[in-house]
């Protein structure tokens, strides 16, 4: 158990809809990362927050947004969903922003129909 | 542009033998490298890491080797066990990447009896 909690585990929704994925980092970790894994692909970095502030952005679409709250949990909002957004979305956390391992949750599987 | 490459999508090894998983990178700014293991329906689990100031790091049955001049790293598992069957991801981070990890596409290892 990595200590990172993601909810929900599965989400099925229709095109055009909006969903929110939630992540609680490991106790004490200040940094939260979001990754997307499409079918048979590697993990693509979306966005990072550190202690409530956005720290780095990757290949995140404009339809997607995220935030980290004062209690350090994070939410990833996906809107105007398209079929191609179907993927596994992983959240990870780490203690610092310097080189340290990321600890991953078990992901949210999003299916857009 | 795939900055971290795992050119072998799959590898099959007999139990008790050595498993060698390879990874190449192109970004000279990478200075911290990690290996993750992923079972189905779970998030990636941190296995072992190496900083660019070293060329070898060992943890039990797992050893990571780094060849900076060749921009190549490898993970050795000795002896391989059936429980090691999983997808292994190589990842890298470095200066200016805010510790976000860039992942390879993974190698599926199957350890046979």
PDB file of C-alpha atoms in Angstrom:
ATOM      1  CA  UNK A   1       0.000   0.000   0.000  1.00  0.00           C
ATOM      2  CA  UNK A   2       1.600   3.235  -1.224  1.00  0.00           C
ATOM      3  CA  UNK A   3      -0.492   5.430   1.063  1.00  0.00           C
ATOM      4  CA  UNK A   4      -1.854   7.396  -1.892  1.00  0.00           C
ATOM      5  CA  UNK A   5      -5.631   7.137  -2.236  1.00  0.00           C
ATOM      6  CA  UNK A   6      -7.517   7.770  -5.441  1.00  0.00           C
ATOM      7  CA  UNK A   7     -11.266   7.862  -5.894  1.00  0.00           C
ATOM      8  CA  UNK A   8     -13.254   6.686  -7.677  1.00  0.00           C
ATOM      9  CA  UNK A   9     -11.611   3.500  -8.966  1.00  0.00           C
ATOM     10  CA  UNK A  10     -13.814   3.398 -12.055  1.00  0.00           C
ATOM     11  CA  UNK A  11     -15.791   6.046 -13.866  1.00  0.00           C
ATOM     12  CA  UNK A  12     -17.993   5.615 -16.918  1.00  0.00           C
ATOM     13  CA  UNK A  13     -19.426   8.712 -18.522  1.00  0.00           C
ATOM     14  CA  UNK A  14     -20.599  10.079 -21.846  1.00  0.00           C
ATOM     15  CA  UNK A  15     -18.888  12.383 -24.298  1.00  0.00           C
ATOM     16  CA  UNK A  16     -19.289  16.050 -23.474  1.00  0.00           C
ATOM     17  CA  UNK A  17     -19.571  15.444 -19.749  1.00  0.00           C
ATOM     18  CA  UNK A  18     -17.340  16.640 -16.909  1.00  0.00           C
ATOM     19  CA  UNK A  19     -15.782  14.515 -14.169  1.00  0.00           C
ATOM     20  CA  UNK A  20     -13.630  15.095 -11.101  1.00  0.00           C
ATOM     21  CA  UNK A  21     -10.953  12.690  -9.942  1.00  0.00           C
ATOM     22  CA  UNK A  22      -9.723  12.914  -6.386  1.00  0.00           C
ATOM     23  CA  UNK A  23      -6.378  12.128  -4.794  1.00  0.00           C
ATOM     24  CA  UNK A  24      -5.164  12.066  -1.204  1.00  0.00           C
ATOM     25  CA  UNK A  25      -1.371  12.009  -0.991  1.00  0.00           C
ATOM     26  CA  UNK A  26       0.727  10.030   1.481  1.00  0.00           C
ATOM     27  CA  UNK A  27       0.824  11.541   4.925  1.00  0.00           C
ATOM     28  CA  UNK A  28       3.532  14.217   4.990  1.00  0.00           C
ATOM     29  CA  UNK A  29       3.963  14.459   1.222  1.00  0.00           C
ATOM     30  CA  UNK A  30       3.620  17.996  -0.103  1.00  0.00           C
ATOM     31  CA  UNK A  31       3.915  17.337  -3.818  1.00  0.00           C
ATOM     32  CA  UNK A  32       1.163  15.805  -5.947  1.00  0.00           C
ATOM     33  CA  UNK A  33       1.481  14.708  -9.565  1.00  0.00           C
ATOM     34  CA  UNK A  34      -1.096  13.596 -12.103  1.00  0.00           C
ATOM     35  CA  UNK A  35      -0.282  11.143 -14.894  1.00  0.00           C
ATOM     36  CA  UNK A  36      -2.336   9.695 -17.717  1.00  0.00           C
ATOM     37  CA  UNK A  37      -1.837   6.213 -19.113  1.00  0.00           C
ATOM     38  CA  UNK A  38      -3.664   5.404 -22.309  1.00  0.00           C
ATOM     39  CA  UNK A  39      -3.913   1.872 -23.681  1.00  0.00           C
ATOM     40  CA  UNK A  40      -0.455   0.292 -23.995  1.00  0.00           C
ATOM     41  CA  UNK A  41       1.227   3.628 -23.488  1.00  0.00           C
ATOM     42  CA  UNK A  42       3.688   4.844 -20.912  1.00  0.00           C
ATOM     43  CA  UNK A  43       2.658   7.273 -18.232  1.00  0.00           C
ATOM     44  CA  UNK A  44       2.303  10.811 -19.523  1.00  0.00           C
ATOM     45  CA  UNK A  45       2.886  13.624 -17.044  1.00  0.00           C
ATOM     46  CA  UNK A  46      -0.003  16.059 -16.783  1.00  0.00           C
ATOM     47  CA  UNK A  47       0.619  18.455 -13.905  1.00  0.00           C
ATOM     48  CA  UNK A  48       2.358  18.864 -10.546  1.00  0.00           C
ATOM     49  CA  UNK A  49       1.411  20.801  -7.424  1.00  0.00           C
ATOM     50  CA  UNK A  50       3.567  21.550  -4.429  1.00  0.00           C
ATOM     51  CA  UNK A  51       1.988  22.743  -1.206  1.00  0.00           C
ATOM     52  CA  UNK A  52      -0.992  24.190  -3.025  1.00  0.00           C
ATOM     53  CA  UNK A  53       0.826  25.834  -5.902  1.00  0.00           C
ATOM     54  CA  UNK A  54       1.192  24.643  -9.472  1.00  0.00           C
ATOM     55  CA  UNK A  55       4.839  23.716 -10.008  1.00  0.00           C
ATOM     56  CA  UNK A  56       5.061  22.083 -13.418  1.00  0.00           C
ATOM     57  CA  UNK A  57       2.821  21.420 -16.383  1.00  0.00           C
ATOM     58  CA  UNK A  58       3.127  18.675 -18.943  1.00  0.00           C
ATOM     59  CA  UNK A  59       0.913  17.557 -21.797  1.00  0.00           C
ATOM     60  CA  UNK A  60      -2.300  18.647 -20.140  1.00  0.00           C
ATOM     61  CA  UNK A  61      -5.183  19.668 -22.371  1.00  0.00           C
ATOM     62  CA  UNK A  62      -6.928  23.003 -21.847  1.00  0.00           C
ATOM     63  CA  UNK A  63     -10.116  21.031 -21.084  1.00  0.00           C
ATOM     64  CA  UNK A  64      -8.348  19.595 -18.051  1.00  0.00           C
ATOM     65  CA  UNK A  65      -7.534  21.438 -14.850  1.00  0.00           C
ATOM     66  CA  UNK A  66      -6.332  20.568 -11.396  1.00  0.00           C
ATOM     67  CA  UNK A  67      -5.881  22.056  -7.992  1.00  0.00           C
ATOM     68  CA  UNK A  68      -4.380  21.185  -4.636  1.00  0.00           C
ATOM     69  CA  UNK A  69      -6.291  22.183  -1.531  1.00  0.00           C
ATOM     70  CA  UNK A  70      -4.980  23.392   1.860  1.00  0.00           C
ATOM     71  CA  UNK A  71      -5.301  19.859   3.266  1.00  0.00           C
ATOM     72  CA  UNK A  72      -3.035  18.796   0.364  1.00  0.00           C
ATOM     73  CA  UNK A  73      -5.551  16.593  -1.411  1.00  0.00           C
ATOM     74  CA  UNK A  74      -5.834  17.232  -5.118  1.00  0.00           C
ATOM     75  CA  UNK A  75      -8.541  17.085  -7.735  1.00  0.00           C
ATOM     76  CA  UNK A  76      -8.225  16.663 -11.495  1.00  0.00           C
ATOM     77  CA  UNK A  77     -11.152  18.056 -13.457  1.00  0.00           C
ATOM     78  CA  UNK A  78     -11.788  16.774 -16.961  1.00  0.00           C
ATOM     79  CA  UNK A  79     -14.426  18.555 -19.035  1.00  0.00           C
ATOM     80  CA  UNK A  80     -15.990  18.301 -22.495  1.00  0.00           C
ATOM     81  CA  UNK A  81     -14.902  14.689 -22.455  1.00  0.00           C
ATOM     82  CA  UNK A  82     -13.998  12.930 -25.677  1.00  0.00           C
ATOM     83  CA  UNK A  83     -13.651   9.231 -26.456  1.00  0.00           C
ATOM     84  CA  UNK A  84      -9.880   9.659 -26.551  1.00  0.00           C
ATOM     85  CA  UNK A  85      -9.835  10.754 -22.915  1.00  0.00           C
ATOM     86  CA  UNK A  86     -10.546   7.178 -21.868  1.00  0.00           C
ATOM     87  CA  UNK A  87      -7.490   6.163 -19.887  1.00  0.00           C
ATOM     88  CA  UNK A  88      -6.066   5.351 -16.487  1.00  0.00           C
ATOM     89  CA  UNK A  89      -5.356   8.460 -14.460  1.00  0.00           C
ATOM     90  CA  UNK A  90      -2.746   8.088 -11.750  1.00  0.00           C
ATOM     91  CA  UNK A  91      -1.965  10.383  -8.902  1.00  0.00           C
ATOM     92  CA  UNK A  92       1.416  10.276  -7.194  1.00  0.00           C
ATOM     93  CA  UNK A  93       2.954  12.100  -4.282  1.00  0.00           C
ATOM     94  CA  UNK A  94       6.411  12.820  -2.965  1.00  0.00           C
ATOM     95  CA  UNK A  95       7.908  14.542   0.024  1.00  0.00           C
ATOM     96  CA  UNK A  96       9.816  17.201  -1.840  1.00  0.00           C
ATOM     97  CA  UNK A  97      10.308  18.605  -5.304  1.00  0.00           C
ATOM     98  CA  UNK A  98      13.919  17.525  -5.535  1.00  0.00           C
ATOM     99  CA  UNK A  99      14.892  14.090  -6.759  1.00  0.00           C
ATOM    100  CA  UNK A 100      12.876  11.623  -4.758  1.00  0.00           C
ATOM    101  CA  UNK A 101      10.696   8.649  -5.663  1.00  0.00           C
ATOM    102  CA  UNK A 102       7.071   9.235  -6.495  1.00  0.00           C
ATOM    103  CA  UNK A 103       4.554   6.993  -4.793  1.00  0.00           C
ATOM    104  CA  UNK A 104       1.520   6.161  -6.902  1.00  0.00           C
ATOM    105  CA  UNK A 105      -2.090   5.465  -6.137  1.00  0.00           C
ATOM    106  CA  UNK A 106      -3.952   2.648  -7.869  1.00  0.00           C
ATOM    107  CA  UNK A 107      -5.472   4.963 -10.426  1.00  0.00           C
ATOM    108  CA  UNK A 108      -8.904   5.887 -11.711  1.00  0.00           C
ATOM    109  CA  UNK A 109     -10.031   4.134 -14.863  1.00  0.00           C
ATOM    110  CA  UNK A 110     -12.084   6.556 -16.941  1.00  0.00           C
ATOM    111  CA  UNK A 111     -14.233   5.223 -19.760  1.00  0.00           C
ATOM    112  CA  UNK A 112     -15.903   7.754 -22.043  1.00  0.00           C
ATOM    113  CA  UNK A 113     -18.710   6.289 -24.165  1.00  0.00           C
TER     114      UNK A 113
ATOM    115  CA  UNK B   1       9.697  12.871 -28.736  1.00  0.00           C
ATOM    116  CA  UNK B   2      10.303   9.825 -26.546  1.00  0.00           C
ATOM    117  CA  UNK B   3      13.043  10.904 -24.128  1.00  0.00           C
ATOM    118  CA  UNK B   4      13.054   7.595 -22.265  1.00  0.00           C
ATOM    119  CA  UNK B   5      12.926   4.450 -24.349  1.00  0.00           C
ATOM    120  CA  UNK B   6      12.406   0.826 -23.466  1.00  0.00           C
ATOM    121  CA  UNK B   7      12.846  -0.965 -26.755  1.00  0.00           C
ATOM    122  CA  UNK B   8      11.833  -4.425 -25.561  1.00  0.00           C
ATOM    123  CA  UNK B   9       8.082  -4.616 -24.988  1.00  0.00           C
ATOM    124  CA  UNK B  10       8.388  -8.034 -23.406  1.00  0.00           C
ATOM    125  CA  UNK B  11      10.883 -10.453 -21.897  1.00  0.00           C
ATOM    126  CA  UNK B  12      10.537 -14.050 -20.764  1.00  0.00           C
ATOM    127  CA  UNK B  13      13.004 -15.566 -18.278  1.00  0.00           C
ATOM    128  CA  UNK B  14      13.147 -18.856 -16.423  1.00  0.00           C
ATOM    129  CA  UNK B  15      12.816 -18.865 -12.664  1.00  0.00           C
ATOM    130  CA  UNK B  16      16.215 -18.641 -10.984  1.00  0.00           C
ATOM    131  CA  UNK B  17      17.908 -17.001 -13.974  1.00  0.00           C
ATOM    132  CA  UNK B  18      18.899 -13.377 -14.381  1.00  0.00           C
ATOM    133  CA  UNK B  19      16.450 -10.866 -15.855  1.00  0.00           C
ATOM    134  CA  UNK B  20      17.990  -7.851 -17.574  1.00  0.00           C
ATOM    135  CA  UNK B  21      15.750  -4.955 -18.512  1.00  0.00           C
ATOM    136  CA  UNK B  22      17.166  -2.106 -20.559  1.00  0.00           C
ATOM    137  CA  UNK B  23      16.402   1.565 -20.895  1.00  0.00           C
ATOM    138  CA  UNK B  24      17.886   4.365 -23.015  1.00  0.00           C
ATOM    139  CA  UNK B  25      17.440   8.096 -22.586  1.00  0.00           C
ATOM    140  CA  UNK B  26      18.189  11.093 -24.754  1.00  0.00           C
ATOM    141  CA  UNK B  27      17.946  14.097 -22.416  1.00  0.00           C
ATOM    142  CA  UNK B  28      21.382  15.058 -21.036  1.00  0.00           C
ATOM    143  CA  UNK B  29      19.700  16.957 -18.189  1.00  0.00           C
ATOM    144  CA  UNK B  30      18.412  13.760 -16.609  1.00  0.00           C
ATOM    145  CA  UNK B  31      20.364  13.012 -13.435  1.00  0.00           C
ATOM    146  CA  UNK B  32      18.086  10.731 -11.445  1.00  0.00           C
ATOM    147  CA  UNK B  33      16.764   7.432 -12.689  1.00  0.00           C
ATOM    148  CA  UNK B  34      14.221   5.041 -11.257  1.00  0.00           C
ATOM    149  CA  UNK B  35      12.636   1.702 -11.956  1.00  0.00           C
ATOM    150  CA  UNK B  36       9.007   0.992 -11.173  1.00  0.00           C
ATOM    151  CA  UNK B  37       7.124  -2.290 -11.200  1.00  0.00           C
ATOM    152  CA  UNK B  38       3.446  -2.430 -12.093  1.00  0.00           C
ATOM    153  CA  UNK B  39       0.968  -5.238 -11.552  1.00  0.00           C
ATOM    154  CA  UNK B  40      -2.415  -5.199 -13.310  1.00  0.00           C
ATOM    155  CA  UNK B  41      -5.048  -3.026 -11.614  1.00  0.00           C
ATOM    156  CA  UNK B  42      -2.426  -1.406  -9.384  1.00  0.00           C
ATOM    157  CA  UNK B  43      -0.359   1.731  -9.555  1.00  0.00           C
ATOM    158  CA  UNK B  44       3.373   1.626 -10.292  1.00  0.00           C
ATOM    159  CA  UNK B  45       5.478   0.665  -7.271  1.00  0.00           C
ATOM    160  CA  UNK B  46       8.896   2.201  -6.744  1.00  0.00           C
ATOM    161  CA  UNK B  47      11.644  -0.414  -6.977  1.00  0.00           C
ATOM    162  CA  UNK B  48      15.080   1.167  -7.048  1.00  0.00           C
ATOM    163  CA  UNK B  49      16.754   4.398  -8.087  1.00  0.00           C
ATOM    164  CA  UNK B  50      20.182   5.704  -9.013  1.00  0.00           C
ATOM    165  CA  UNK B  51      21.701   9.143  -9.078  1.00  0.00           C
ATOM    166  CA  UNK B  52      23.970  10.169 -11.941  1.00  0.00           C
ATOM    167  CA  UNK B  53      26.928  10.430  -9.548  1.00  0.00           C
ATOM    168  CA  UNK B  54      26.868   6.633  -9.242  1.00  0.00           C
ATOM    169  CA  UNK B  55      27.113   3.882 -11.804  1.00  0.00           C
ATOM    170  CA  UNK B  56      25.597   1.084  -9.733  1.00  0.00           C
ATOM    171  CA  UNK B  57      23.037   0.719  -6.984  1.00  0.00           C
ATOM    172  CA  UNK B  58      22.033  -2.538  -5.368  1.00  0.00           C
ATOM    173  CA  UNK B  59      19.042  -3.522  -3.245  1.00  0.00           C
ATOM    174  CA  UNK B  60      18.681  -7.203  -2.541  1.00  0.00           C
ATOM    175  CA  UNK B  61      17.982  -9.060  -5.769  1.00  0.00           C
ATOM    176  CA  UNK B  62      17.740  -5.818  -7.743  1.00  0.00           C
ATOM    177  CA  UNK B  63      20.696  -3.916  -9.180  1.00  0.00           C
ATOM    178  CA  UNK B  64      20.552  -0.889 -11.433  1.00  0.00           C
ATOM    179  CA  UNK B  65      23.514   0.030 -13.638  1.00  0.00           C
ATOM    180  CA  UNK B  66      23.967   3.440 -15.214  1.00  0.00           C
ATOM    181  CA  UNK B  67      26.212   4.179 -18.193  1.00  0.00           C
ATOM    182  CA  UNK B  68      26.090   7.944 -18.597  1.00  0.00           C
ATOM    183  CA  UNK B  69      28.266   8.110 -21.689  1.00  0.00           C
ATOM    184  CA  UNK B  70      25.934   5.717 -23.476  1.00  0.00           C
ATOM    185  CA  UNK B  71      22.813   7.230 -21.879  1.00  0.00           C
ATOM    186  CA  UNK B  72      21.781   3.732 -20.902  1.00  0.00           C
ATOM    187  CA  UNK B  73      20.603   2.043 -17.757  1.00  0.00           C
ATOM    188  CA  UNK B  74      19.658  -1.491 -16.957  1.00  0.00           C
ATOM    189  CA  UNK B  75      17.905  -3.353 -14.184  1.00  0.00           C
ATOM    190  CA  UNK B  76      19.200  -6.775 -13.189  1.00  0.00           C
ATOM    191  CA  UNK B  77      17.046  -9.147 -11.175  1.00  0.00           C
ATOM    192  CA  UNK B  78      18.896 -12.122  -9.733  1.00  0.00           C
ATOM    193  CA  UNK B  79      17.517 -14.686  -9.170  1.00  0.00           C
ATOM    194  CA  UNK B  80      14.234 -14.088 -10.964  1.00  0.00           C
ATOM    195  CA  UNK B  81      11.095 -15.305  -9.226  1.00  0.00           C
ATOM    196  CA  UNK B  82       7.554 -15.880 -10.542  1.00  0.00           C
ATOM    197  CA  UNK B  83       6.337 -12.965  -8.389  1.00  0.00           C
ATOM    198  CA  UNK B  84       8.580 -10.669 -10.403  1.00  0.00           C
ATOM    199  CA  UNK B  85       6.266 -11.076 -13.396  1.00  0.00           C
ATOM    200  CA  UNK B  86       4.982  -7.556 -14.020  1.00  0.00           C
ATOM    201  CA  UNK B  87       5.474  -4.546 -16.262  1.00  0.00           C
ATOM    202  CA  UNK B  88       8.664  -2.623 -15.472  1.00  0.00           C
ATOM    203  CA  UNK B  89       8.908   1.071 -16.213  1.00  0.00           C
ATOM    204  CA  UNK B  90      12.102   3.048 -16.411  1.00  0.00           C
ATOM    205  CA  UNK B  91      11.782   6.716 -15.416  1.00  0.00           C
ATOM    206  CA  UNK B  92      14.053   9.729 -15.284  1.00  0.00           C
ATOM    207  CA  UNK B  93      14.092  13.241 -13.929  1.00  0.00           C
ATOM    208  CA  UNK B  94      16.619  16.013 -13.713  1.00  0.00           C
ATOM    209  CA  UNK B  95      17.569  19.636 -13.547  1.00  0.00           C
ATOM    210  CA  UNK B  96      14.708  21.864 -14.546  1.00  0.00           C
ATOM    211  CA  UNK B  97      12.122  19.105 -14.516  1.00  0.00           C
ATOM    212  CA  UNK B  98      10.797  19.942 -11.030  1.00  0.00           C
ATOM    213  CA  UNK B  99      11.289  16.259 -10.205  1.00  0.00           C
ATOM    214  CA  UNK B 100       8.497  15.210 -12.550  1.00  0.00           C
ATOM    215  CA  UNK B 101       9.295  11.806 -13.936  1.00  0.00           C
ATOM    216  CA  UNK B 102       9.471  10.967 -17.621  1.00  0.00           C
ATOM    217  CA  UNK B 103       8.536   7.340 -18.148  1.00  0.00           C
ATOM    218  CA  UNK B 104       9.390   4.768 -20.757  1.00  0.00           C
ATOM    219  CA  UNK B 105       6.651   2.639 -22.282  1.00  0.00           C
ATOM    220  CA  UNK B 106       7.450  -0.373 -20.131  1.00  0.00           C
ATOM    221  CA  UNK B 107       8.722  -3.940 -20.528  1.00  0.00           C
ATOM    222  CA  UNK B 108       6.490  -6.837 -19.598  1.00  0.00           C
ATOM    223  CA  UNK B 109       8.561  -9.447 -17.739  1.00  0.00           C
ATOM    224  CA  UNK B 110       7.303 -12.983 -17.457  1.00  0.00           C
ATOM    225  CA  UNK B 111       9.181 -15.358 -15.185  1.00  0.00           C
ATOM    226  CA  UNK B 112       8.377 -18.953 -16.065  1.00  0.00           C
ATOM    227  CA  UNK B 113       8.713 -22.039 -13.892  1.00  0.00           C
TER     228      UNK B 113
END
